[in-house]
Coordinates of C-alpha atoms in Angstrom, one line a residue:
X1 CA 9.5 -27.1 -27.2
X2 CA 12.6 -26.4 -28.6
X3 CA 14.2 -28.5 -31.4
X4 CA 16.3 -28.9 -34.4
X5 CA 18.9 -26.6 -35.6
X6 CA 18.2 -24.2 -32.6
X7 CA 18.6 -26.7 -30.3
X8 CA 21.8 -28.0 -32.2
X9 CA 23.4 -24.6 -31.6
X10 CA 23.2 -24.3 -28.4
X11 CA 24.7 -27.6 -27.5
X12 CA 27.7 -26.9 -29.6
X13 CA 27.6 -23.3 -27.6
X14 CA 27.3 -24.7 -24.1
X15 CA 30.5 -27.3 -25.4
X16 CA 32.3 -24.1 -26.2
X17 CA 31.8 -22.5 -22.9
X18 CA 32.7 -25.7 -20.9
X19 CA 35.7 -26.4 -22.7
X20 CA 36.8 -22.6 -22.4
X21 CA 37.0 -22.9 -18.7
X22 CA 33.1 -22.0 -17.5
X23 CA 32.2 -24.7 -15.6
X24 CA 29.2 -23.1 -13.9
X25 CA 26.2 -23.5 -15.6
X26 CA 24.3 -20.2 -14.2
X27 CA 28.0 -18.5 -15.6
X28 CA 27.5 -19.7 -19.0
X29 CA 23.0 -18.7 -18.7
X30 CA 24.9 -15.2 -17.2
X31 CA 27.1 -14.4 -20.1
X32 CA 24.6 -15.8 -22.6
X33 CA 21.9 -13.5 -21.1
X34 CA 24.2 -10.7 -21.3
X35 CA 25.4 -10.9 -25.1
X36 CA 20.9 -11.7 -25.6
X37 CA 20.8 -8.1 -24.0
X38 CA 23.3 -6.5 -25.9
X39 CA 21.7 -7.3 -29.1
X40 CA 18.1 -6.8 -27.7
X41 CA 18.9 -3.1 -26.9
X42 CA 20.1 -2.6 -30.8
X43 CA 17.1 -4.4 -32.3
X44 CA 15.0 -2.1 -29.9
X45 CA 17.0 0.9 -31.2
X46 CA 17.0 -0.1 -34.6
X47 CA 12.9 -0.4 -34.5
X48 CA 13.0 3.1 -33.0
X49 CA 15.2 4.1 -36.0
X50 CA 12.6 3.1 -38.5
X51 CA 8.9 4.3 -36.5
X52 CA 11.2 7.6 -36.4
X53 CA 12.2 7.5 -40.2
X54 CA 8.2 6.8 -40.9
X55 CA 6.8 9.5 -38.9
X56 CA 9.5 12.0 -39.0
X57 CA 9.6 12.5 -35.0
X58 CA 12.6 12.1 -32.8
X59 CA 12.7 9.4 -29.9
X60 CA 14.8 9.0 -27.0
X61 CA 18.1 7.3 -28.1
X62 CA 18.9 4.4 -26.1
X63 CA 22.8 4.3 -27.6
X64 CA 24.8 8.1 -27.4
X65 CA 24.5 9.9 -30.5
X66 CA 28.6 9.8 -31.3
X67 CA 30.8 7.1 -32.9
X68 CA 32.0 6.2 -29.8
X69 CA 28.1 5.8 -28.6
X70 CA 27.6 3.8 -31.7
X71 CA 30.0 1.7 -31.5
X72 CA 28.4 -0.1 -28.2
X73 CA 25.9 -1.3 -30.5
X74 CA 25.6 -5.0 -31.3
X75 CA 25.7 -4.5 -35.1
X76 CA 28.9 -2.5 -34.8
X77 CA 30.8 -4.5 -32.7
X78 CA 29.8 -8.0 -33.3
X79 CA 32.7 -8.7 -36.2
X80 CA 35.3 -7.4 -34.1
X81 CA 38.4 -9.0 -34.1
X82 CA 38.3 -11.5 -30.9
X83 CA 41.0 -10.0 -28.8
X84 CA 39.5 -6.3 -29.6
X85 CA 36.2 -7.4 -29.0
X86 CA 37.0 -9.1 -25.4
X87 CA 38.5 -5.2 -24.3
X88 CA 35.5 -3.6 -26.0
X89 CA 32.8 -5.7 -24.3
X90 CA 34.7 -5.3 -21.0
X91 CA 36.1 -1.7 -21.2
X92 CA 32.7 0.0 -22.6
X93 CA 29.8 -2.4 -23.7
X94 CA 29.5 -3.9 -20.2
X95 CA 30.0 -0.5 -18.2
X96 CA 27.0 0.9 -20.1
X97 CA 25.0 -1.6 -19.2
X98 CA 25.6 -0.6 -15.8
X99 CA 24.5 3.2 -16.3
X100 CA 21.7 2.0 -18.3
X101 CA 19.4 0.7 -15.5
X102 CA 19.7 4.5 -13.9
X103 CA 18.5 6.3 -17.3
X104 CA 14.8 7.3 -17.4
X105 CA 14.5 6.3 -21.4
X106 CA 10.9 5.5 -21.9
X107 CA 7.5 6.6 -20.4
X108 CA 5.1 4.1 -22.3
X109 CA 5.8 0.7 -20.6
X110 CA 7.2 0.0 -24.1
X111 CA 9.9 -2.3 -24.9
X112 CA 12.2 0.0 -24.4
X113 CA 11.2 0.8 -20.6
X114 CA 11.1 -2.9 -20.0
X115 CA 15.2 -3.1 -21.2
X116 CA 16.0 -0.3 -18.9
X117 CA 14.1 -2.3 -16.1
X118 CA 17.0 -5.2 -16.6
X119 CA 19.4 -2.6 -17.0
X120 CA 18.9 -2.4 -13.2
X121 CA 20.2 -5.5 -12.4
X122 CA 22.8 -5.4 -15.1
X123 CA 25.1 -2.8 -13.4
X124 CA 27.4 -5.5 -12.0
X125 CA 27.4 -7.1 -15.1
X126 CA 30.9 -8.2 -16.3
X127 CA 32.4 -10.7 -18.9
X128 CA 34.1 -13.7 -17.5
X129 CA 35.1 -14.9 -21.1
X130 CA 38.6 -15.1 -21.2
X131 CA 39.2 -17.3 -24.3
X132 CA 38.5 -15.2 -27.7
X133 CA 37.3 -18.0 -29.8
X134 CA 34.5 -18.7 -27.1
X135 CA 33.1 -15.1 -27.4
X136 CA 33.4 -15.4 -31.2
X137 CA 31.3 -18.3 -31.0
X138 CA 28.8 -17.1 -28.9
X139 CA 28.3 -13.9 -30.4
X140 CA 27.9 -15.4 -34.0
X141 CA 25.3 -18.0 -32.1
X142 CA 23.1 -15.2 -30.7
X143 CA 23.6 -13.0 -34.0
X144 CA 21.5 -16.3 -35.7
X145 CA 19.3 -16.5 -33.0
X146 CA 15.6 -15.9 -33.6
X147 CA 14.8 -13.2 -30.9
X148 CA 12.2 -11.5 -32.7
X149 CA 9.9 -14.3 -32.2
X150 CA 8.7 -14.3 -28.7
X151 CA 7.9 -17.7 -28.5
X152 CA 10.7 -19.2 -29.8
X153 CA 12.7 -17.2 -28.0
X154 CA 11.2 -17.9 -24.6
X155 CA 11.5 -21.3 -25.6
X156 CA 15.4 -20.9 -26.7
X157 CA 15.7 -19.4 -23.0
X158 CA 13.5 -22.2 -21.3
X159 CA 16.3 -24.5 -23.0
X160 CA 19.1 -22.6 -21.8
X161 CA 17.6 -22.9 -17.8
X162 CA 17.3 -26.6 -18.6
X163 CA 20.9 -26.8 -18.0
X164 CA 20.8 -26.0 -14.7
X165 CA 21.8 -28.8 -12.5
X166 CA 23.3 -27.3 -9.4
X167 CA 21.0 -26.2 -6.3
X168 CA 21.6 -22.8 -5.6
X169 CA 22.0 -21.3 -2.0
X170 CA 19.3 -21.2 0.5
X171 CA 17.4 -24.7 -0.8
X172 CA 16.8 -23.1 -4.0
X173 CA 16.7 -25.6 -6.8
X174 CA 14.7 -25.5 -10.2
X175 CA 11.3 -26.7 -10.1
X176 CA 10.4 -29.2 -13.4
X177 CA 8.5 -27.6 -15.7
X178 CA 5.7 -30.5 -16.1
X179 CA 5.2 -29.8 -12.4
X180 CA 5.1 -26.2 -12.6
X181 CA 2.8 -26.5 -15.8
X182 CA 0.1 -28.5 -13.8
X183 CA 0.2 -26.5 -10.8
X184 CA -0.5 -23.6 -13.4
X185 CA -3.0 -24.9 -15.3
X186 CA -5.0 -25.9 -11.9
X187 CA -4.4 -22.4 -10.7
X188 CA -6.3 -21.6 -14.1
X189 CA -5.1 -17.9 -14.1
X190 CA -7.3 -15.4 -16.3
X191 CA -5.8 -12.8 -18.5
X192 CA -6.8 -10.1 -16.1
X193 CA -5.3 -11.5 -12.8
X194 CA -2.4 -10.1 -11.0
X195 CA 0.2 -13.1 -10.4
X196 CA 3.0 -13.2 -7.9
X197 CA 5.4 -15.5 -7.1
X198 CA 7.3 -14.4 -4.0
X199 CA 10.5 -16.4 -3.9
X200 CA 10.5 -16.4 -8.1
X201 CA 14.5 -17.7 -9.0
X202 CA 14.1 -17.9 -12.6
X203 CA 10.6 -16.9 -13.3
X204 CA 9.6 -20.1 -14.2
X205 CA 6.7 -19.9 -12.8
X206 CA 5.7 -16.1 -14.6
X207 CA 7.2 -17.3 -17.5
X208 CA 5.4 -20.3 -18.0
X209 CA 2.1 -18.7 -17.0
X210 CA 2.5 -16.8 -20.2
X211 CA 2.8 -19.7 -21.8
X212 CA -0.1 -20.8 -20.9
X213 CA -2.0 -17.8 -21.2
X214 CA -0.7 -18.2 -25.0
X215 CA -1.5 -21.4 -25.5
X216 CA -5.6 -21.0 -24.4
X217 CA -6.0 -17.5 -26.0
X218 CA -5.2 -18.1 -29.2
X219 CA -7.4 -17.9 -32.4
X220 CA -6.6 -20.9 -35.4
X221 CA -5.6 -18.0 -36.9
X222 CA -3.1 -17.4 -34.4
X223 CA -1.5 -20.7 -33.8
X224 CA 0.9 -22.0 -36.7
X225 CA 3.6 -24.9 -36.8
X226 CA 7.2 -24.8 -37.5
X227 CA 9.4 -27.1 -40.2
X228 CA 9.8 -29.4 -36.9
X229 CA 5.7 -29.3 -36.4
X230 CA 5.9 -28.3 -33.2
X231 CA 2.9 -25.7 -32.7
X232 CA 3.6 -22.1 -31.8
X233 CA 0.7 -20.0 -29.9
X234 CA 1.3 -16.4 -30.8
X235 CA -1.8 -15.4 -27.9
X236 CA -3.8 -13.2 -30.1
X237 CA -6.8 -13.4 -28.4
X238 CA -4.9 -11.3 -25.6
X239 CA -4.3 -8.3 -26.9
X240 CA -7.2 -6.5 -25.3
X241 CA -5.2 -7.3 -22.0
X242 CA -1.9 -6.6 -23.5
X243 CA -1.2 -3.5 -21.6
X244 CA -2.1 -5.3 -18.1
X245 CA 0.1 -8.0 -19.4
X246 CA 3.3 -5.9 -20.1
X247 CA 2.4 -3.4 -17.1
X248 CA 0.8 -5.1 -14.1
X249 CA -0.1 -9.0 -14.1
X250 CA 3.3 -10.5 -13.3
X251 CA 5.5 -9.8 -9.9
X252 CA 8.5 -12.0 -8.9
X253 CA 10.5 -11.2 -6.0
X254 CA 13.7 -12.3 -5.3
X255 CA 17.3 -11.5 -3.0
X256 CA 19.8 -13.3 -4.9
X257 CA 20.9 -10.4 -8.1
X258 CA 21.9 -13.5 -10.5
X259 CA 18.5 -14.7 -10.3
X260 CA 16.8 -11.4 -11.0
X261 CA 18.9 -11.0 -13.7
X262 CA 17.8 -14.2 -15.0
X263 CA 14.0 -13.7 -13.6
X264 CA 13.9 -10.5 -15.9
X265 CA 15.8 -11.7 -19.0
X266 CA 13.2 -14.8 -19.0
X267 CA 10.2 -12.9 -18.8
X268 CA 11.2 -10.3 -21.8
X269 CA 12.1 -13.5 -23.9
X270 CA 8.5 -14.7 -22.9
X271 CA 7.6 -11.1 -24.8
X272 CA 6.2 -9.7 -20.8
X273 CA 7.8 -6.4 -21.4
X274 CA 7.3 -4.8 -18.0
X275 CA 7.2 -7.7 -15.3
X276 CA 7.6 -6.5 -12.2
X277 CA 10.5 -8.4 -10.9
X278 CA 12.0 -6.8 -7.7
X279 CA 14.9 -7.2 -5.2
X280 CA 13.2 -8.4 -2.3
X281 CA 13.4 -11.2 0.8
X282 CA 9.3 -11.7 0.9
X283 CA 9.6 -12.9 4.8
X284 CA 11.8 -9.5 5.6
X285 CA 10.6 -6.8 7.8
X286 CA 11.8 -4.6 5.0
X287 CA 8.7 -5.8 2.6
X288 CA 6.5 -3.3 4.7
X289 CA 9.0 -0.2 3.8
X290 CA 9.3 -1.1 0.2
X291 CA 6.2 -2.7 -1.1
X292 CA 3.4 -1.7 1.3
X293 CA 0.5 -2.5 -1.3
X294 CA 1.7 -5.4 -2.0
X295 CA 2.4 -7.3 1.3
X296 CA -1.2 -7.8 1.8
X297 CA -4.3 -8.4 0.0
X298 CA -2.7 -7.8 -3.3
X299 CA -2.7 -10.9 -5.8
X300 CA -5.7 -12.4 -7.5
X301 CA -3.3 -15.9 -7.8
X302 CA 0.5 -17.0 -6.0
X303 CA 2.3 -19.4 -7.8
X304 CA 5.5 -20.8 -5.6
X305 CA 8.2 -23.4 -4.9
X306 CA 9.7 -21.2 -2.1
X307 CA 12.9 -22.2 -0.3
X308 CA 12.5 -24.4 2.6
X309 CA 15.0 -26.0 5.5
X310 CA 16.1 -22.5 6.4
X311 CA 16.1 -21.1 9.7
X312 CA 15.5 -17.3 9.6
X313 CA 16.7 -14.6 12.4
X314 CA 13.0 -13.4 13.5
X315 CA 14.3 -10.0 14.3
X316 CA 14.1 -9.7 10.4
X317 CA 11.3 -11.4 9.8
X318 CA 7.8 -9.3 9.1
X319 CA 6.2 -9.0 12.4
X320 CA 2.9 -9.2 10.8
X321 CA 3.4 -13.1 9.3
X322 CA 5.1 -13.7 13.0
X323 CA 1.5 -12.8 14.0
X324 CA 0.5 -15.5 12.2
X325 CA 2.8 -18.4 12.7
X326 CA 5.4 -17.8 15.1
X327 CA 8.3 -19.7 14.2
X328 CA 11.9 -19.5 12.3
X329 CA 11.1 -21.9 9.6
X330 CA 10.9 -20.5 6.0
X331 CA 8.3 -23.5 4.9
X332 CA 5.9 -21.9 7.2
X333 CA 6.5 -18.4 6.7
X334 CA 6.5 -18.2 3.6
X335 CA 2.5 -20.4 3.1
X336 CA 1.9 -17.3 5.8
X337 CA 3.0 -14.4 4.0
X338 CA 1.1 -16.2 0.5
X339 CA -2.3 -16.1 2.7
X340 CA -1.8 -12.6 3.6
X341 CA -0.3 -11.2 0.1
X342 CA -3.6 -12.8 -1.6
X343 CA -6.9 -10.7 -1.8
X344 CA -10.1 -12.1 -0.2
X345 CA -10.5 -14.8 -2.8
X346 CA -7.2 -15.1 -4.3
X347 CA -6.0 -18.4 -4.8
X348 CA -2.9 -20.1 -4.6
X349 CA -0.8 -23.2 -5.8
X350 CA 2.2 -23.9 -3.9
X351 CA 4.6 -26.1 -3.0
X352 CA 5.4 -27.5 0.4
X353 CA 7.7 -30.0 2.0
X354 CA 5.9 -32.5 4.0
X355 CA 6.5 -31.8 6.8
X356 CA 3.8 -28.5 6.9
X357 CA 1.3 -31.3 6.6
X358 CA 2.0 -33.3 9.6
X359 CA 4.2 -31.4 11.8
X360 CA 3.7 -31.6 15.4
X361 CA 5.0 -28.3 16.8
X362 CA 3.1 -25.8 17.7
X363 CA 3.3 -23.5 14.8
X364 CA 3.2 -26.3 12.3
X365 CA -0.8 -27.0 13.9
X366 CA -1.7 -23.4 14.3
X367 CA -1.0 -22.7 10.5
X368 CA -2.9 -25.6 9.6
X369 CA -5.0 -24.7 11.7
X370 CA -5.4 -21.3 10.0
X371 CA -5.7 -22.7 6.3
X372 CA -8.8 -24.9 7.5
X373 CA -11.1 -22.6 9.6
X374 CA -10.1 -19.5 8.3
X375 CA -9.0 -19.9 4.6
X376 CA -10.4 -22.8 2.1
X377 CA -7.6 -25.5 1.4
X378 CA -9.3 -26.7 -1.7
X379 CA -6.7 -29.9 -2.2
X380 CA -3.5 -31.3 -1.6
X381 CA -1.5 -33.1 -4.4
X382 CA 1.1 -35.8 -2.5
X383 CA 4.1 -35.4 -4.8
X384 CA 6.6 -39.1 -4.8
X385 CA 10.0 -38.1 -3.2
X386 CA 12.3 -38.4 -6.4
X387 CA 10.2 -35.2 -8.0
X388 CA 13.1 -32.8 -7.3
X389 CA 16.0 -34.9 -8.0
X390 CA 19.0 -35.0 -8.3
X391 CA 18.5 -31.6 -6.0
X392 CA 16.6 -33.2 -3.2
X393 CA 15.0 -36.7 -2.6
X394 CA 12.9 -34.8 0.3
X395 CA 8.9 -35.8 -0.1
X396 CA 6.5 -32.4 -0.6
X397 CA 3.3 -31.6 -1.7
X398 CA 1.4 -28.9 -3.4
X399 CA -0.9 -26.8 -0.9
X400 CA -4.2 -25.6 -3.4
X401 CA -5.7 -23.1 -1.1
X402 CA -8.1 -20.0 -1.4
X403 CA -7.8 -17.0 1.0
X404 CA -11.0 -16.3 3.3
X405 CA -14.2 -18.5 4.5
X406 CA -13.7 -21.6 6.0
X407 CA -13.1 -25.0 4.6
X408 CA -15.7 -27.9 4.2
X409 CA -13.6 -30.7 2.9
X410 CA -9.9 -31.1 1.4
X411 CA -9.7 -33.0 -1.9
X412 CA -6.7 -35.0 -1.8
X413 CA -4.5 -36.5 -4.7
X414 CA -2.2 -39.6 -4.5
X415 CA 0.6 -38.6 -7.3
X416 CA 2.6 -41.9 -8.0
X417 CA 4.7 -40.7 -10.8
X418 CA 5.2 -37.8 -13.0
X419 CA 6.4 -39.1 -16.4
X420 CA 9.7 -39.8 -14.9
X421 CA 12.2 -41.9 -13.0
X422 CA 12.5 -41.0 -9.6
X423 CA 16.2 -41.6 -9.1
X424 CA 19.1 -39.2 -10.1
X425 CA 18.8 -40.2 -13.5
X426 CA 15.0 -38.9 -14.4
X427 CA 14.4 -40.7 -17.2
X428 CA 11.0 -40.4 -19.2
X429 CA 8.8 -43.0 -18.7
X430 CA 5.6 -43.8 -19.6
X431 CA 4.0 -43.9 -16.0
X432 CA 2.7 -40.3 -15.6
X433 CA -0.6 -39.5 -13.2
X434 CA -0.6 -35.5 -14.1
X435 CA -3.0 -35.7 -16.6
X436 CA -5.2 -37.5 -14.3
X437 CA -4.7 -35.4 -11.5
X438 CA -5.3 -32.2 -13.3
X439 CA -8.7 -34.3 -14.8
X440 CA -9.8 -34.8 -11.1
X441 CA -9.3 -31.3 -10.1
X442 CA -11.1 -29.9 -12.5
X443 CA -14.1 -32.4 -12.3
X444 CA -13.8 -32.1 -8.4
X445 CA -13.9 -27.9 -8.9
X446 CA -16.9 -28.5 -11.5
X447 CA -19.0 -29.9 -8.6
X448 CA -18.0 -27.1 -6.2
X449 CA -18.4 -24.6 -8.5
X450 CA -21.8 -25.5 -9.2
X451 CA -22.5 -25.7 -5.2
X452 CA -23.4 -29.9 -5.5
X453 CA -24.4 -31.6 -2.5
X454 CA -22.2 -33.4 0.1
X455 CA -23.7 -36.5 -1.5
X456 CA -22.8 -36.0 -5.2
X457 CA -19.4 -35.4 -4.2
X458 CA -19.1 -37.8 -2.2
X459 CA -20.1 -40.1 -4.9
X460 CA -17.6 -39.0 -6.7
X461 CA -14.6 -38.7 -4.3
X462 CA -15.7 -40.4 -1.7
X463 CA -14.1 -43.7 -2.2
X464 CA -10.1 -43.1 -0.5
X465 CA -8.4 -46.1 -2.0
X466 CA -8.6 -44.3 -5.0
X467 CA -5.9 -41.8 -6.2
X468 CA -8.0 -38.7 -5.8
X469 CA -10.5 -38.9 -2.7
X470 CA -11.9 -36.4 -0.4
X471 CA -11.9 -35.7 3.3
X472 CA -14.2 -33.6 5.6
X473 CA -12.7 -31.0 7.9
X474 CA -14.3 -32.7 10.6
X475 CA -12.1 -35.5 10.6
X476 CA -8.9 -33.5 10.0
X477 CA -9.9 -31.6 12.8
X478 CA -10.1 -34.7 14.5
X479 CA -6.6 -35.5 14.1
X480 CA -5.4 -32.5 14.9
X481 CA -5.3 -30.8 12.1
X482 CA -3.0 -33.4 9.9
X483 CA -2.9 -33.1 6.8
X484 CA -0.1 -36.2 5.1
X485 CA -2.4 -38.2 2.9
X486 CA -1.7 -41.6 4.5
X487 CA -3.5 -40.7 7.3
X488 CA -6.6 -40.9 5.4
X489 CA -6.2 -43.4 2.3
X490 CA -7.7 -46.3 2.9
X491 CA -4.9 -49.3 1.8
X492 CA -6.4 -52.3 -0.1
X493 CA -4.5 -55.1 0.2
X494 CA -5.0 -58.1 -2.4
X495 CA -4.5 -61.9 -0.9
X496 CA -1.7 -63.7 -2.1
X497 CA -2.6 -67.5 -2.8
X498 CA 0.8 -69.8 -1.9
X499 CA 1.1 -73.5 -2.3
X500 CA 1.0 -76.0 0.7
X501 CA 4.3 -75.8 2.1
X502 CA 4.8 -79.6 2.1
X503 CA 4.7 -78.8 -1.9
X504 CA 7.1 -76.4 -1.6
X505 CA 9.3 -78.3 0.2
X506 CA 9.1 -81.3 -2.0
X507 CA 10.0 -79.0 -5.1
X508 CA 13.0 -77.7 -3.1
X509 CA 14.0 -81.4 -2.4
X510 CA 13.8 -82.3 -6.0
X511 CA 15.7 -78.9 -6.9
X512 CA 18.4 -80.2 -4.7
X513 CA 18.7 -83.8 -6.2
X514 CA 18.8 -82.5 -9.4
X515 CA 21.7 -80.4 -8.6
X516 CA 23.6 -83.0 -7.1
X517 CA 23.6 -85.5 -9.7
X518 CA 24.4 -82.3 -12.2
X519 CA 27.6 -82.4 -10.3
X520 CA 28.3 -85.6 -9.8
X521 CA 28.1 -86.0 -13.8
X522 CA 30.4 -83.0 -14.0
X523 CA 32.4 -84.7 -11.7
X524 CA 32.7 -87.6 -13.6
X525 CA 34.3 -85.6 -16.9
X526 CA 37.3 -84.7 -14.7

């Protein structure tokens, strides 16, 4: 978590921006992410500089070799002049951004490869400062900023993405991170998984993976606290899967450029230097063309809050997850295209809206249908409506599911409240059942694991008035195939003892008398 001085800055930043006409907050995170680039090419150029001064071999610039070249770097622009700055930035620095994503500059899945990788989607990069004393500001910000600590500089970015309070197009809207952190930590990925998330916005999802991946492979040595004592997990313990890491674990596809912009920008702060984010609609025909492998039995674990209420054109859609579920709506799609994307095994943590679990149409059933007797739907966590506000007040749920064999029994979880108010406001509060529901699922995956009987389990999770309960396929399949959790929890109800109501009736009466002669005596004063 981010705090203190760091935190301080970027307020006073972000009150710059606003006041200098940028409104938007994805504007501001855009024009941020692009100065955070700019100086993240010359630190990457300025390591080069010194590996090539030790050992005496050349490298492949990133910056031309001229003064004119030079001068696009951060160092040598930064204390420009505002006005001079504005036309530099907007005449030169910007438009080689733009030719940078097409220049083959590195071979290794370094660093540097990773910077040309964003230099693909920076090529319609351009500054919408207009006020001179914002770009000073903001460039004198980002010149303090910490970026070569990778987890402080993820966490400087999470911070930034915070601020994002508007729902984007298409029913995108930011998923909460305590939400996303749960689903992760359930999904338990291993430092030598491939991870996708198919509809990936800002990478939250990647991004917090490595946080977590951080945070459980690190040594004592490896974990230190700053002046605020917040701990820092520097994931030591990884490096023999550091090269998977940078190369091959992480894919996020996306169609919306601002996002992959974002996306990519996100995971090099999170110190991924090669994720593989790509310019894709997952449901799209198109997916077959451009990433055959990956389409289908590809990822060891799928993280996703894909968009939902759309209606898609089904000429466009991939005929294959049409095979599956036929229908227009994205909700369903996109839980098909997951279940074929994952390998034979691969699991998966997404999130739904409700109405996957108790729809009544055809295709609604048939994909249920398809998670029970063909896939394992390990459990369902019922999420309270206010989860996604102020986006959305609509009620979802997060699908846990593994891809082949057939399911036994579901393990269902009654979430009440997730640390926070469920109105627009989301205030913290001290209610919070995530704790407990990630304690059940791991106790409840224990006993699978370790192939206990029917009876232990149910001995465990047999009792449904309780938050966490299971239910065998038998009886879903009894009611045809539906899945919303108040179908099965049993409701206890407690008796309510009342007085007689002569009593009450008496006390009413007396009430009554009483505030008669109260105004009679206040009569009386007049």
């Amino acid at each position: 978590m981010l705090t203190g001085q760091i935190r301080n800055d970027i307020d006073k930043l972000w009150e710059k921006f606003w006041t200098g006409g940028i409104a938007n907050p994805l504007t501001v995170i855009e024009q941020i992410s692009y100065l955070m680039f700019a100086r993240m090419l010359d630190m990457q150029e300025e390591v080069a500089e010194r590996k090539a001064a030790r050992t005496g071999k050349d490298f492949p610039h990133l910056f031309p070799q001229t003064p004119a070249g030079q001068l696009l770097r951060w160092k040598n622009f930064k204390n420009m002049a505002g006005k001079e700055m504005l036309k530099h930035l907007k005449k030169e620095v910007f438009p080689f951004f733009a030719n940078l994503g097409h220049k083959d500059i590195g071979e290794d899945g370094s660093t540097v490869h990773a910077l040309a990788g964003i230099g693909e989607y920076m090529q319609d990069a351009d500054i919408e400062i207009k006020n001179e004393s914002v770009l000073v500001a903001a460039v004198e910000m980002i010149d303090q900023l910490p970026l070569t600590q990778s987890d402080v500089k993820g966490d400087i970015y999470e911070y930034l993405l915070s601020k994002l309070t508007t729902a984007g197009i298409n029913g995108q809207f930011r998923t909460p991170r305590h939400i996303i952190d749960t689903m992760i930590a359930m999904a338990d990925p291993q430092p030598d998984a491939v991870i996708c998330d198919p509809a990936c916005g800002t990478a939250g999802f990647l991004a917090r993976t490595m946080e977590y991946l951080n945070r459980k492979y690190s040594s004592e040595a490896g974990t230190f606290k700053d002046e605020d004592g917040n701990p820092h997990y520097t994931g030591d313990l990884l490096e023999p899967y550091r090269e998977h890491i940078n190369r091959d674990m992480f894919w996020g596809f996306d169609f919306d450029t601002t996002m992959l912009r974002v996306s990519s920008m996100n995971m090099l702060l999170h110190g991924v230097a090669g994720a593989n984010i790509h310019y894709q609609d997952s449901l799209n025909k198109s997916i077959r063309e451009n990433f055959p492998r990956q389409e289908e039995n590809f990822f060891d674990v799928i993280l996703a809050n894909p968009p939902f209420k759309g209606s898609l054109d089904e000429s466009n859609v991939n005929p294959d997850v049409l095979g599956m579920v036929k229908t227009k709506k994205t909700e369903l799609l996109f839980v098909a295209h997951i279940l074929r994307a994952l390998k034979p095994g691969g699991f998966a943590a997404v999130i739904v809206p409700d109405g996957v679990l108790f729809g009544s149409s055809k295709a609604h059933q048939q994909l249920r249908q398809e998670l029970l007797e063909h896939n394992q739907l390990e459990g369902i966590v019922s999420l309270p409506s206010g989860v996604f506000k102020p986006y959305a007040g609509v009620s979802t749920a997060v699908l846990l599911f593994t891809k082949g064999g057939t399911t036994e029994r579901v393990w269902f979880y009654d979430l009440q409240a997730d640390g926070y108010s469920l109105d627009d406001k989301r205030s913290p509060i001290k209610d919070n059942d995530l704790p407990d529901a990630l304690e059940k699922w791991q106790a409840y995956r224990q006993l699978v694991l370790a192939n206990a009987s029917a009876k232990e389990i149910k001995k465990q999770f047999g009792d449904k008035s309780r938050k966490a309960f299971t239910v065998d396929v038998a009886d879903i399949a009894a009611n045809k195939y539906d899945l919303s959790i108040n179908r099965y929890k049993e409701v206890v109800y407690e008796e309510e003892q009342y007085d007689p109501p002569k009593e009450i009736l008496a006390r009413l009466l007396k009430l009554e008398d009483e505030i008669v002669s109260e105004l009679k005596a206040l009569e009386g004063m007049l």
